Structures are given as structure tokens and as C-alpha cells.
């Protein structure tokens, strides 16, 4: 069990880094599932569980700094428990959710606690000490590794017995409540994006996107294409306008463009 | 927008250009952009990390180099797949020893739109598509699932990271002023695409359903399907997102929003409403 | 029967007023159904019939003065007959339709006959006799009461026997013809709205709305949102244009807005 | 647009403002807007009825009062839920003793668009949604049906009536000229929303189907599903509405259109075509 | 068989003309099917086969000079073989496809070979010899007749025996490969249209049309209506812009139009 | 755009107008427009054929006539159902002895947009609708199928051909200059409709499906439904059309594209991929 737990911890640590650094996205459940399966000795179950988790957690990505429930821990622990307890993947998700939300909290805390480090960066910059700045970055990446590795290690090491004991001690409504909260969580990321991007003069595009998906179930790619078409049209309308102003100002004739 | 005491470089000579190889190294370093992420300056130190070798080459004068390091340790946040475009543009300007204000203005003008558009296009469009295909293979036990996903996703990912640095550098050298003039348009266009997509994503990805069934005598009405969906599909996800947005504008921090959301989820499950 | 008929008449009168004055919309079949049920001693059947009628008559609202088949009389008589004859609600609609269309005609007539009253209003206005003007309004509202109360009273009072006698004397094709006509009737209201609102330069918006509903079955709310998005975009395009003109005229630089 | 002999008030002093309470009374009286509806002046006398107390307070001079009564007995028609906005604006102008022409121009400019938009949004959007939910409860015998409907509908209804009078009055006092300048935009925006909605409503609410089945030998073709719907869904409703529109423009009265429609319905049923 | 083959050839010749000259479109399979059926003595089978072919070949029309697989020959031979071999219409399509593609090639060749004729037209024009120009046109139309008539004649004349012999000698993959190619062929016509019409500033409209059909399965008429609405809006935006420029240039006030 | 030695007609007197009957004859002759189609000048000789009687009437002067014949033997291509509009406009100009350049400019400006729009609206909208209805009757053995199709299609076809010549002639006589001014708008509008339609047609009419089923162990994935359609429906048709477009721009001739397509179809069938 120790070897497995250590391997899982290593995997979790690396995936924890990849979530912010590197971003090859091997940290998504669809990839981690199979890897956890390999370590735990049941590749196929791992693969299937990872795929299942992926489909549920598709919208969970860090947007503008807002952290959704942590998919690395969710994916690893969910898959590991699915293999250990031989439960159906959907149930495994239930067990993984509290961990995913706990790590979401931890990472958010980490990002807050790391803020004072910026004083150090300022000092190094003033002194031209670029090596110092580089070290701060390596230190940050190490934190990601540690948080993920430790959180993944403990439940695996103390085994399915202890874990399922704890989990079964938790009332059912807490588990399903966390699962509900996890589903709602992407709203926060979108709200932050809106805070950055939404100006009064852009509301109409937001409405169009919402209506097309809510009523017509269009996919994201379709919406992006529609948005692109609108943006291109808008660009040409505005560009021609500007060119014409210039022409008028210069006393030229109307531009051919319009 | 200008700092109070405008700094001018002591060494005003234009620096030698960066080679393709040097640019590729910067692109590689940019993978560390979020290594020191924090809520005060977000990617500031990571940004600095990415461009250090170039700054060292451009500013042989020590004062200029220190000054430049300081300037670039300001708040910074953008999408990590698009950051190399900004790196390219900014270094082209540094190289020409352009005014600190111009450089900072370009940096700020670019980071916001590119952040939103990148999130929308890479994390919320590319990722669901490629991971969706991968997952639908994986759930059938097909090992091609994760492989197809990783390949498809990273061809675009690394294509963007290693491609855009050259595009940005080329643009920056040739036409910084032109870029600034068209920034308004680019930013507007990016906002249009981004907001259209975000509007759709709320309906697609925020999963907030009322499971409560309203019973009166023999009648059972499913509140979600029978009432809410009839008013407007995805009404609650939209309302909740707008509530979060409003609270953010009121000054709430994301952490509190997360806590609130967890509490709502727990209450919902406890009461059987959600 | 007399008490019931009188109560029904009272209800019809009040609902007849509400259709034009007050507009709380308790005059819609979904509300009247249950109330008629209470009076006739079978609340549940009334409620169900009212709901059924509401779903069929959803688009029947007075637009720009054009009267659709009268939902007050239709709703009351339809429900009452459903209870009296113990028929299925859908059949009750058939019986109610001729009355609804007859009252549509009566109200249209009333609005025509009331026109000469406007001479009186002019005279009162000239004389500053505001009390007179108020009385004319009270008189108008009273008419709504009377028309609806009387038309509702008669068939209930003379009973289902007489009524179904009359109705069964009417050939089936007349009943179903009136029902077809009722379904088409909203077209007139829309045509009047078009006459008021449609200019050549707005045709495209009309086309968009039609296509989205005809081909994609979008709901009215969705269409209204799309229309709103277009209107907002159009507003910003036009506003920026105007501001730029002003800037050019004043020799200013281009506005930031575009 | 001006009347021939421009009238100027004898008493040119601005009147004291209307209190919130007085405005609420006007909003309440506006519920009578259609009490004396007729095809000559539509809501003219009801409009007069609504504003009488305010006119009495504003115009203590008897000539001015009579003149104002006369002016306001002209043709008037708008949506009854939005009329209080116009009341607010117009009374703010009366109070300031603004020119009769300006007042009339604003009244006319506002009533048309607000009429169309109100019909589209309240009668054809709000009503179907709320009544639809109510009805789907009612058909299951659930007494909540009518109650939910009445509450939901009237929260919006009375919210609009009692809210807009203050908005209108505030707007009128502060910025009548600005309003006039932006009237063009408001009117255009309202027309856009209104026409988009009306276009959709024709497809949704005009119920005109051919039930005829065309038989040739062993072949049976449902004309509606097999031919008309393939050309364009809701083609006949659209064609019939445009026909009505054309006849209206040709001068037909709505009464004749109703009669025609009844005749068509009867003929359709008799022949078995509809 | 000779009479039938001659009649078929005559029909094919006339239809071959109609494909380019006259364009009444009686050359579409939906019409030819029944006519071939009459000649071959089985009207109903002909009618049904023609209808089936029509539904499959709907997008096959000559666009901007690009020739799709030839529907005249395809329709005639497909129907004739369906009747002769008593095969199911879908199978008949398979047999018709190689002929349709062969004639597509022939016609393309003809249009190439006819190019030198234009020297003659120049000479006649210079000399004012308008009769000569007319004759060239009659000659061209005759070619259409001949190509179609001959290609249709041969396989019918040499009979189903020979034909199905040849066809059965052709490996199955060739037949289905030609059928696949036929389905793709309209892409070439669309590409030529794009080459003519597509400018950078129009890409957005192309995107909108594609998305609406690909994701929402809207019909062509619906798309044309949406395109029309966009074009009308665009026209009004541009027109107002121009008028305003003029007004500014003339020192006038803003136009009422916006 | 002007030819080098601008030709002016020897006889500058305006010719007598063409009668309705004469115009109808021209419309009839225009049915021959594509009789001498070829890849060098496309419909040039057919265009000439259509207008010969009118040119003979207008240019009694032999030099003028010959010159006019020569001018009109240039490259020409438009949609055959819309050509009569151009005929009408051009002959109105010929009649007034307007400059050769003006006439040619109008001809060129009109033929392109009308070609695209006509293909989109007649061949790709009207035809599928009418033939679709006809075919759905025909497959049931109903003789009405072809008849309904021929009638519906040709009412529009001949309506356009014989109607537009008068519209064009009227427009040309009244307002050639105005037409030229608005040509930009018409052309732009036509392009918008045309490209929207073509975008849709690619998705609707290009039939390019991968039938390959990917088997790995027990897993079977239908590549088309399981992967490609999830990325984007009609992705391959779009990609293939854009490839053809790109090859055309590279200078490939349509003939080679046809050959390539046949080869791809054969290879696809041979390998079992398509
Ligand atoms: O929004 C831009 C950017 O903001 C933060 O840096 C992180 O949340 C990233 O994941 C995100 O892409
Ligand atoms: O159209 C505005 C208005 O016109 C008339 O007054 C009536 O038909 C109302 O029901 C309608 O709201
Ligand atoms: O594109 C316009 C026109 O071009 C060519 O003349 C032919 O392909 C016609 O079928 C087509 O209508």
C-alpha cells in the first residue's frame, strides 16, 4: 500500500504542477484515470472512471484566478476509490467531491498566503537580483506539488477502510450537498470573467450567446463561430466608419469600401 | 496612466534583435507563468521569470536592467496560452528603448482581452471538445481516449505558445503604433466573441437544478421541468451567475462566494430542494 | 338556477370590466374556471376546464383596439357548460366558441357606437366640467358590465336543456367553422400592430422573429431577448455614429467610443 | 405639428411639484384608461380621467385649465401598463408651463412605441408565460394555478403602473429636452423588439391549418404536413396576416376583417378544407 | 428495343438541351422518371424511381460553369435500368452513377473544346454578320442534343444484358466510389461560387449560414430569409451613414433617418 | 476600366424606344443564353444572340452596329433567369447612345452579383423546394409530382425572365446614374444573401461522410458519429469545399478538381473509409 500511495502522491504532485505550470493538461481526469489505474493494478477501470469524471467536470477550469473544485485531487481520489471499493464510477464521484472542494479551498488559501512574497520580488527587482526572482517561482511550483501530493497520499495510504469509514460517517446530505455545490461552482468563474469583460455596451452579445445555448442547445464551438461572425461584422462597420471620417476630414470622396 | 517621474533609459541605443532560438526559449520559460500565482499580482513574478533572459540581453546597462525588472513586476494576468504574443510585442518595444509608458500601456491593453478570449476559446471550447472526445473513447475502455485528447489539445496549445511569440515580436518590431491604433478594435472584437461564448457557457456548464417536486393533493409538479424550464431554460444558472457578478461588484471576494456556494449546496441537499 | 345564473352574471360583469378596466386579468379562463366551478358546485371540474381553455386561447388579447373572440364569455360559458353537461373540456370549448365570437362582435359594435360620446367630452372640456368627463368614463365601464352580465346570464338561466338544444340544432360545421375562425382571429390583431409599427426599414426584424419561431420553435421570451439584443446593438451603432458626427463637426478627434 | 393659433398659458408661473402620494393616485386612476374606449379617440377620455386631479392642481387659472382639458381630449392610445410613464412626463411638462406643442409632440412620440412594445411584452410574452404555468397547474386540478398566475402577472403589472409614473415624472422634470432627443432611439429600439416579437407571434399564435388530405388513387397526401410545411412552416398564418395588413392599408375596417375571417372559417369547415 | 432506344435517345437529347437552353427543368429526374417509364412500358416504376433519384441529387446543379454529375443521363439511365432489371430504385442509382460522371466529364470537355469557336464570333461581329453568330448558337445547342442522345442510346440499345454484364464486371468498389464522388461533387460548384463572391469582408455571413444549417438543420429558404434580413439591415446602416456624410458635408443638421 | 481608344457612335441620335412586344422577344431569345457556353467567354455568344434584334433596331449605322456587336462579344456570365434584367438596362443605355465604357461597366457590375444570387435563390432554394415536393409526391406513384414541380418552378422562372426585362428597361431609361450609385449596395446585399446561403448549402448538400468504424479490442467507435460530428457537424464537407476553394485560387482548373474528387471517392470506397 505504501508504494502505491507514494506513486499516487508523485502522480498527484506532478499533475498539481501541470494544473498551473506547463498546462499540458495531463492533469485532467481523462488522462489521470488510466494512470491511477496502472498504479492500482486495474487499468481499464481507471480509464473508464477517468472518462466518466471528465464528462461531469468539463466546465471546471480556473478562470481569471477563480478556482473551481480541484479536478486533480477529484480525479485521482475518485478513480482510486472506484478501484479499491469496486464501486460504480458515478458513486466514486460522490466520494471524490469533498476532497475536490477541500483542495479548492486550500489552493485559494495558498494564492492568498503567497501574496506577501511579492514584497520580496520588489526587493529583488530593485537590486537586479534576477536569480532571486527565479527562485521564488521554483518555490511556488514546489508548493503545488506538495499540496497535491500530500492530500492525495493520506487517504490512499490509510486505505479504503479508513476512508470509506470516514466517508460513511459523513451524512449523505453533506456528500450530495457538496456535489450540488460543485456543479454550481463554475458560476463563480463566469462571474469573474463577466466582471472583467462585461461593459454596458456588450450586454447584447452576452444575451445572444445565452439564448442560443439555453434554447437551441448549440455547442460552444457553434457559439464561438456566431460570436466571431458578429465581431467581424462589427469590425467592418466600425472600420468603414472611421475611414469615411478620415476621408471627409481630408475632403476626399467617399471610400469605395462601403 | 503615466508614472510620476518618467524614466528614460540611460542607454538609448537600440539593442540587437532576439534570435528565433532566443524567442523559443522565452516561450518555453513562459510555461512557468503561473508558478508564483497569487491574489495580489497574479502572474506578475511568472511574467518576469519568462522574460528575464531577454531583459538581460537588451539592457546591458545595470540601471536600465533594474528599472526594467521593477516595471515588469507590476500586476499582470492574461491567458497562459496567449501570453507569448504579449511577450513578443513588449520585447520588441524594449529593444527599441521605447518609452516606459508606451510599453506599459500596450501590456495592459493586451492582457485583459487576451485573458478573456483565451479562457473562452481554450479552456471552455477547445478543452471540452478534445476532452469530450477523449472521454467518450475512455469510457469504452479505449486507451486511445487520453492519447487522442493529449495530442489534439497540445498541438493547439504548444502551437499557440511557440507560434505567437514570433507573431508578437514581428508585429511589435514592425508596427507598434499601428497595433496601438487597432488595439481598440481587437479588444472590442475579443470582447464580443468572449461575451457571446460566456453567455452560452453559463447555460451549458452551470449545473443548478431544483429537484423539488411540489405536491398538492393528488398533483405532483416537478418545479424544474414543470415551472422553471417553462419560464426560461437555464434560468437559475443565469440568475445565480448574475448574483455572483453583482456580489463581486459589491466587493465580495471569490473566497466568500465559494463558501456561500458550498453552504447553499449543503442547505439545498439538506432540505431536499436541490 | 336563478341564483346561480345571477351569480354567474355578476362574475361575468366584473370580469367584463376587468378585461378593459383594472386589468388584473382575473378575467382569464385560468382564473374564471375555478370561480365558475365554485358557483356551479364543482370546483375541480371548473378549474380544469378553465386551464384547458386558457391553453387554447393564449394569443387572444386585445391589440391596438382589435378585439379577438371574447375570452370572458368564452371562459364562463365554456366552463359552465362543461359542468352542466358533464362533457369533456375540449367539447365545452366547441359550445363556447359561438358565444365568444358573438360577444367579440358586440364589443366591436359598442366601441363604434361609443364614438359620438366624444362630442360630449369636447363640450365638457371646453366648459371645464371635469365631473362630466368622469361620469362618461363611469358610464363606459358600466356598459362593459352589462354586456357581459346579460350575455352570460341568459344561456345559464334558460338552462343546459335549452342551450344544448339550440347548440345541437346548429349544424356541426358551423361550430367547427367558428372554432377555426377563432384560431385565425389573432392575425387581425397582429395585422393592426403591423400597420402601426411596420416601416420599410424594420422589415428585417420582422423576418428574423418569424424565422426563429417558425423554424426553431423558439418561445416568445427567447424572441424578445433576441430582439432586445438587436435593438441594443443597433442603438450603440447609431449612437456612436452621432457622437462621431458631432466630433467631426467640432473638429475634435475621434471619440473613444467606437 | 403645431396648432394654428399657438396658445400660451395666462399663468406662466411654474406650479408646485406633485407629491409621491398624488402621483400614486394618478397611477390608480389610470386603471380606468380604457373605460370609455371607442374607435374615434380610443383612450382619450380615459387619459383625461387619469390626469384630472393633477391638471386641477397645476392650472388654478380657469382658462388655462379648460384649455388643458381640451388639449388632452385628443386621440390617444397606448399600452395601459405603460401609460403612467407618459403621464409622469407630460405632467412634469405641464407643471413647468412648457409650450403646448412640445407637450403634444412628446405625448404622440411616446404613445405609439409604448403601445406596440407593451402589447408585445405584456400581453404576448408575460401573459402566455404566467397564464401558461397557471394553466398547467390548473389542468391537474391544482388550486395554485390561478393563484400563482394572478400573483406573478400582477406583480409585474402593478409594478409597472405604480413604478413608471415616478420614473416618468423624474425624467420629465430633469430632462425633457434630452428625452426628446433620445425619443428617436427609444422609438426605434422599441420598434425593433416589437417587430421581432410580432414576427414570431404570428408563427406561434395564428392557428390556421389545412386539414385537407389529397387523394389520388392509392396515394394520400396531407396537404399541411406533406406540402405546405415543407415549403415553409407557418406559411399560411404569415400569408393571412399579411393579407389582413394589406387590406387594412387599403382602408378596410377591422370589423370587416373579423366578418371575413368568420366567413372563411365557416367555408373552410363546410368544405372540409380546414 | 430499337424503337425504345430511339425514343429514349430523343428524350435524352431534348433534356440535354433543356439543361442549358430553355431551362424549364423538365430535365430533372422527377420529371424524366415518368417519361422514361412511359417509353419503357412501366409508368409507375419510372415515376417512383425518378422521385427517388431527385431526392438524392438535389444539390446537383451547374454553378458558375462547374458541372456536377450529369442528372439527365443519370436520371434516364437510372430509371431505364430500374425498369429493365426490376431492381429497387436505390440500386438503380448505383448503376446510373458511372454514366452520370462520365457525361459530366464529356460536357466539361465540350465546354473546353468550344472555346476556339469564340474566334469565329469575333470575326462575325467585326463583319456585322449577325446571322453567323446565331448559327454558332444553334450549333452549340445541337451538340448538347447529340452528346446526351448518343450516351443514352447505347446502353439501352445494347440492352440490359450487355449493360448489366458490363456493370457486373466493374468491381463493386468502383461503383460505390463513383457514388461517393458524386455526393462530394457539389463542393466544387460551391468552391467556384466562393471564388467569385467571397471577399474577406463577407466571411461572417458565410459562417452564419454554415452554422445555422450545420447545427440547427435550417432549410435553405430559412437561411435565405436570414441572409435577406441581414442584408437589409446592413443596407440601412450603410445608407444612413452615407446620407449623414452628405448632410455634414453640406452643413445640414442630422438626417431624420437615423 | 476604359478601352484605349474610346469609341463614340457615329450616329449620336437617340434611337426610338423598344416596344413591350420587342422586349418580350428578347426575353424569349435569352433562353438560348447558354447555347454556346464555353470556358473562354462562357455566355458571351448567347448574350449576343439574345440582343441582336434590338441592336439592329437601335444602330442603323453599320459601323455603330458592328462596333456594338464586338463590344458585346466580351466575356459574360450571369444567372440565366436574371439575365433579362441586365438586357433591359443595357439596351436602355444603348438606345440613348451612352458611352461604351458606362455600358460595359454596368454590365460587369451587374453580372457577378446576379450570377451568385441567382444560383443561390433559384438553383439552390427554389429548385430543391419545388423538386422536393414533386419528388415526395412522385415516390408515392402520384402523377401530380412532376406536374406540380414543373408548374411551380416555371411560374417563377418565366415570371422572372419575362418580368425582369421590363423592370430593367424601365430602370435603365429612368435612372442609369442612380442605378450605378446604388450598384454598390445591391452588389453588397446580394453578396450577403448569397454567401449566407452558400454557407448553409455546403452543410446541406455536400455529402461527404466517413463510414469507417474504429475498432480497438471490444470497442467500436463510429468515426463520423462518435468523433467528427462531435467536433462539428458537416466539418468534412466544409473542409473539402475550402480545400477546393484554395486549389482554385492556386490556379487549379475545375476539371482537375473533378478528377481529384473522383479519385478520392474511388480510394475512399476501396479502402472502406468512406
Ligand atoms: O483569465 C485569465 C487567466 O487568469 C488566471 O491567470 C488563471 O485563472 C488562468 O487560468 C486564466 O486563464
Ligand atoms: O396597442 C395598444 C393598446 O391599444 C388598445 O388600447 C387596446 O387594444 C389595448 O389592449 C392595447 O394595449
Ligand atoms: O453562376 C452563374 C451561372 O454560371 C454559368 O453560366 C452556369 O453554371 C449557370 O448555371 C450559372 O447559373
mmCIF file with all atom_site columns, C-alpha atoms and ligand atoms in Angstrom, chain C residues 61-67 193 196, chain D residues 34 37 42-43 77-80 115-116 118-119 123, ligand 2:
data_model
loop_
_atom_site.group_PDB
_atom_site.id
_atom_site.type_symbol
_atom_site.label_atom_id
_atom_site.label_alt_id
_atom_site.label_comp_id
_atom_site.label_asym_id
_atom_site.label_entity_id
_atom_site.label_seq_id
_atom_site.pdbx_PDB_ins_code
_atom_site.Cartn_x
_atom_site.Cartn_y
_atom_site.Cartn_z
_atom_site.occupancy
_atom_site.B_iso_or_equiv
_atom_site.pdbx_formal_charge
_atom_site.auth_seq_id
_atom_site.auth_comp_id
_atom_site.auth_asym_id
_atom_site.auth_atom_id
_atom_site.pdbx_PDB_model_num
ATOM   1  C CA . UNK C 1 61  ? -55.717 39.533 -26.337 1.00 0.00 ? 61  UNK C CA 1
ATOM   2  C CA . UNK C 1 62  ? -56.945 42.964 -27.476 1.00 0.00 ? 62  UNK C CA 1
ATOM   3  C CA . UNK C 1 63  ? -54.192 44.554 -29.546 1.00 0.00 ? 63  UNK C CA 1
ATOM   4  C CA . UNK C 1 64  ? -54.333 48.154 -30.692 1.00 0.00 ? 64  UNK C CA 1
ATOM   5  C CA . UNK C 1 65  ? -58.088 48.129 -30.228 1.00 0.00 ? 65  UNK C CA 1
ATOM   6  C CA . UNK C 1 66  ? -58.743 44.971 -32.229 1.00 0.00 ? 66  UNK C CA 1
ATOM   7  C CA . UNK C 1 67  ? -60.968 42.545 -30.339 1.00 0.00 ? 67  UNK C CA 1
ATOM   8  C CA . UNK C 1 193 ? -49.915 46.110 -34.855 1.00 0.00 ? 193 UNK C CA 1
ATOM   9  C CA . UNK C 1 196 ? -48.830 50.828 -36.659 1.00 0.00 ? 196 UNK C CA 1
ATOM   10 C CA . UNK D 2 34  ? -59.997 52.197 -21.264 1.00 0.00 ? 34  UNK D CA 1
ATOM   11 C CA . UNK D 2 37  ? -62.705 53.159 -25.201 1.00 0.00 ? 37  UNK D CA 1
ATOM   12 C CA . UNK D 2 42  ? -59.646 55.289 -28.300 1.00 0.00 ? 42  UNK D CA 1
ATOM   13 C CA . UNK D 2 43  ? -58.356 56.045 -24.797 1.00 0.00 ? 43  UNK D CA 1
ATOM   14 C CA . UNK D 2 77  ? -53.839 55.185 -27.439 1.00 0.00 ? 77  UNK D CA 1
ATOM   15 C CA . UNK D 2 78  ? -51.021 53.361 -25.773 1.00 0.00 ? 78  UNK D CA 1
ATOM   16 C CA . UNK D 2 79  ? -50.471 50.297 -23.676 1.00 0.00 ? 79  UNK D CA 1
ATOM   17 C CA . UNK D 2 80  ? -52.401 50.562 -20.381 1.00 0.00 ? 80  UNK D CA 1
ATOM   18 C CA . UNK D 2 115 ? -48.298 50.755 -27.282 1.00 0.00 ? 115 UNK D CA 1
ATOM   19 C CA . UNK D 2 116 ? -46.616 48.247 -29.526 1.00 0.00 ? 116 UNK D CA 1
ATOM   20 C CA . UNK D 2 118 ? -46.388 46.900 -24.256 1.00 0.00 ? 118 UNK D CA 1
ATOM   21 C CA . UNK D 2 119 ? -48.622 44.642 -26.287 1.00 0.00 ? 119 UNK D CA 1
ATOM   22 C CA . UNK D 2 123 ? -49.952 40.682 -23.480 1.00 0.00 ? 123 UNK D CA 1
HETATM 23 O O1 . LIG G 3 .   ? -51.980 48.638 -28.678 1.00 0.00 ? 2   LIG G O1 1
HETATM 24 C C1 . LIG G 3 .   ? -52.096 49.413 -27.518 1.00 0.00 ? 2   LIG G C1 1
HETATM 25 C C2 . LIG G 3 .   ? -53.460 49.227 -26.892 1.00 0.00 ? 2   LIG G C2 1
HETATM 26 O O2 . LIG G 3 .   ? -54.451 49.520 -27.828 1.00 0.00 ? 2   LIG G O2 1
HETATM 27 C C3 . LIG G 3 .   ? -55.743 49.493 -27.339 1.00 0.00 ? 2   LIG G C3 1
HETATM 28 O O3 . LIG G 3 .   ? -55.847 50.490 -26.388 1.00 0.00 ? 2   LIG G O3 1
HETATM 29 C C4 . LIG G 3 .   ? -56.129 48.191 -26.708 1.00 0.00 ? 2   LIG G C4 1
HETATM 30 O O4 . LIG G 3 .   ? -56.257 47.219 -27.683 1.00 0.00 ? 2   LIG G O4 1
HETATM 31 C C5 . LIG G 3 .   ? -55.082 47.768 -25.731 1.00 0.00 ? 2   LIG G C5 1
HETATM 32 O O5 . LIG G 3 .   ? -55.338 46.453 -25.313 1.00 0.00 ? 2   LIG G O5 1
HETATM 33 C C6 . LIG G 3 .   ? -53.716 47.849 -26.373 1.00 0.00 ? 2   LIG G C6 1
HETATM 34 O O6 . LIG G 3 .   ? -52.754 47.526 -25.426 1.00 0.00 ? 2   LIG G O6 1
#
